[in-house]
XYZ file of C-alpha atoms in Angstrom:
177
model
C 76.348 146.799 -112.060
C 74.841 147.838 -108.968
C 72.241 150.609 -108.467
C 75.248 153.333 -106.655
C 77.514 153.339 -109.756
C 74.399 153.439 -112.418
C 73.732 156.808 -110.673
C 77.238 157.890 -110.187
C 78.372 156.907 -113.673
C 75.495 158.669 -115.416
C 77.073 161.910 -115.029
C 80.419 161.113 -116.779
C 80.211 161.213 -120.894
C 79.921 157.460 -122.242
C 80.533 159.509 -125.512
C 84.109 161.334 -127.711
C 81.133 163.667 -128.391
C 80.096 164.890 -124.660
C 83.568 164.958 -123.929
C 84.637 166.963 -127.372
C 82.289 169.712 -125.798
C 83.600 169.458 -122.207
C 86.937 170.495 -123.744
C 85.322 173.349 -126.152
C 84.010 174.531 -123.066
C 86.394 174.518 -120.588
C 88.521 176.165 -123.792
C 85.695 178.790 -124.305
C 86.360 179.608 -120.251
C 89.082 181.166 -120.903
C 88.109 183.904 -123.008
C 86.084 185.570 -120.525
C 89.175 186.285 -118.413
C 89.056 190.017 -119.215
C 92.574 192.050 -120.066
C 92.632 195.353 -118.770
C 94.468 197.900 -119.346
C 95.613 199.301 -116.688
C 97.104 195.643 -114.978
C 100.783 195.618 -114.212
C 102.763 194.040 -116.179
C 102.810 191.285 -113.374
C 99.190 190.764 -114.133
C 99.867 190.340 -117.830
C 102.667 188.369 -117.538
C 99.943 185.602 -115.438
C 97.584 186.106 -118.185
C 99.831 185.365 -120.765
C 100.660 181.995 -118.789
C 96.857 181.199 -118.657
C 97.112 181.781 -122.817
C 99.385 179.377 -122.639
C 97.763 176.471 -121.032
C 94.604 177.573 -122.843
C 97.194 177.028 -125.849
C 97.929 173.830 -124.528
C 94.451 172.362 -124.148
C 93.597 173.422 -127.915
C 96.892 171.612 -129.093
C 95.893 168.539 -126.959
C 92.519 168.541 -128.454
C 93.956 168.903 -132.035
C 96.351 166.163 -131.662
C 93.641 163.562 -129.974
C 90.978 164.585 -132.508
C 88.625 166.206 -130.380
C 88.866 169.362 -131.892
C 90.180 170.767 -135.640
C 90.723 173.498 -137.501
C 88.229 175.059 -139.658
C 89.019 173.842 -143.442
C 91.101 171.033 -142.288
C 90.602 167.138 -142.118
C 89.883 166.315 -138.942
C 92.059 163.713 -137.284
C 90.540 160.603 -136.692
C 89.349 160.262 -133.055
C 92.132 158.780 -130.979
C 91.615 154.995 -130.277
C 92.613 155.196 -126.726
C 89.838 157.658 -126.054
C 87.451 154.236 -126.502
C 88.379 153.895 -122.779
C 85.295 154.654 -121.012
C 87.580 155.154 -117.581
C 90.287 157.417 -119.519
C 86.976 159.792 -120.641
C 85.800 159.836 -117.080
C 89.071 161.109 -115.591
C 89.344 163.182 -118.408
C 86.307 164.782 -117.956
C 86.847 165.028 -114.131
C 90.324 167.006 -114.608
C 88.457 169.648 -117.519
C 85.808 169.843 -114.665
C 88.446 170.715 -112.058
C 89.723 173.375 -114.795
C 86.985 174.904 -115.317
C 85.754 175.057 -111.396
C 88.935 177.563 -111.023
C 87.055 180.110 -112.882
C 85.573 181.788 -109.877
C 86.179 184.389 -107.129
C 88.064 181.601 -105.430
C 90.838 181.392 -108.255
C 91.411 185.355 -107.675
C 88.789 187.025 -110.077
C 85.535 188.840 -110.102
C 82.568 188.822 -112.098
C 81.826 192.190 -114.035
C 78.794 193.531 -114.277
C 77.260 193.526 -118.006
C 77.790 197.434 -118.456
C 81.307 196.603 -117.339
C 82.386 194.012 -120.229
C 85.014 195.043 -122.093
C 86.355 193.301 -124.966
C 88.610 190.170 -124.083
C 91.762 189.220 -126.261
C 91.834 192.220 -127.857
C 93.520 191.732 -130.913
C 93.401 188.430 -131.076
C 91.280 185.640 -132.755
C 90.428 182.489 -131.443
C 88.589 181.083 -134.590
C 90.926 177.873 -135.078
C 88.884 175.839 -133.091
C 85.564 173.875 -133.775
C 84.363 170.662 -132.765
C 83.832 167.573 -135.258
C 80.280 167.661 -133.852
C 78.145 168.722 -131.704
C 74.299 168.020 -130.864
C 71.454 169.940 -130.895
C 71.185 169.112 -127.166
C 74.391 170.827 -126.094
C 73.920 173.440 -128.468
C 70.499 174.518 -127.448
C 71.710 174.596 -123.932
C 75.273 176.341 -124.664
C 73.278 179.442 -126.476
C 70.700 179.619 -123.851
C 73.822 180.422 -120.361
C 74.580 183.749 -120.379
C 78.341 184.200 -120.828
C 80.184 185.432 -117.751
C 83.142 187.648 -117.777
C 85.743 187.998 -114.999
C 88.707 190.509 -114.332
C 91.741 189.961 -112.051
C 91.385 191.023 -108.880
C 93.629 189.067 -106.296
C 97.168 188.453 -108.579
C 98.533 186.022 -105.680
C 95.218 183.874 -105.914
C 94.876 184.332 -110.083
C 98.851 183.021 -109.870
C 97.837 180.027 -107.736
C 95.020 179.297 -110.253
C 97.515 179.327 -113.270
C 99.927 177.341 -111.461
C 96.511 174.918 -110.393
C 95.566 174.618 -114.264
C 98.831 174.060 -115.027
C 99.078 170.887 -113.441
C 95.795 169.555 -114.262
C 97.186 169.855 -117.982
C 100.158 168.113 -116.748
C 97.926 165.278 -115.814
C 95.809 165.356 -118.951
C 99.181 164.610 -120.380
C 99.669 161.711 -118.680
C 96.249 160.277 -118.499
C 96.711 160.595 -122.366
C 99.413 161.907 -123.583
C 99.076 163.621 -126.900
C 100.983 162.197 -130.228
């Protein structure tokens, strides 16, 4: 292997591990998309489609056995995620999901005295990981969780429709069940 894709490969997970917590992750990035109260019912109707590719990633997980529910037997890790290249792209298209979260996919950062509680009424207990290590875990609790609020609806749509097909693909990089 030559020295260029050592370096370039050592970024990628060569684990099911590193990329079960790429997927929590990206998952967990969706909860600090903050609902407010006084958005149309435009901007609600976009935030309930961004519930429902958050939805989808969680079922995806579930079905691949890179996440489970809490009480439940896991399901066994899915053999084609021994592919190191099918983890890589995998990885690549959470990264691209998770890169929308940003002023450039229509939102803005609050301000800690401006959090406000997100999915209000809602919990989103179901999922845990199989396992994580005390590595990732360490560094998860130590980043200080971000919250963002719609504030450009045309550029929050085009980052709905954006994560939309990036699930599409996860589907058919490795399509679930």
């Amino acid at each position: 292997m030559s020295k260029s894709s050592k370096s370039s490969s050592k970024h990628l997970p060569n684990d099911p591990t590193t990329l079960s917590s790429t997927l929590f992750t990206t998952i967990l990035l969706f909860d600090t998309i903050s609902t407010h109260k006084t958005h149309s019912k435009k901007h609600q109707s976009l935030l309930l489609q961004l519930s429902i590719e958050r939805l989808f990633l969680i079922t995806w997980g579930k079905t691949l056995g890179l996440l489970r529910d809490k009480g439940h037997n896991p399901r066994p890790l899915d053999a084609r995620l021994n592919s190191i290249e099918t983890r890589n792209v995998i990885t690549n298209l959470l990264t691209l999901i998770a890169g929308g979260f940003s002023e450039r996919g229509g939102l803005e950062r609050l301000r800690d005295d401006e959090v406000i509680v997100t999915r209000e009424g809602f919990e989103w207990t179901h999922v845990n990981l199989r396992c994580l290590s005390k590595k990732l875990q360490k560094k998860a609790a130590a980043k200080k969780k971000v919250f963002w609020v719609v504030s450009d609806r045309s550029r929050f749509s085009a980052l709905v429709k954006e994560i939309r097909g990036y699930n599409e693909s996860l589907n058919r990089v490795l399509p679930a069940g």
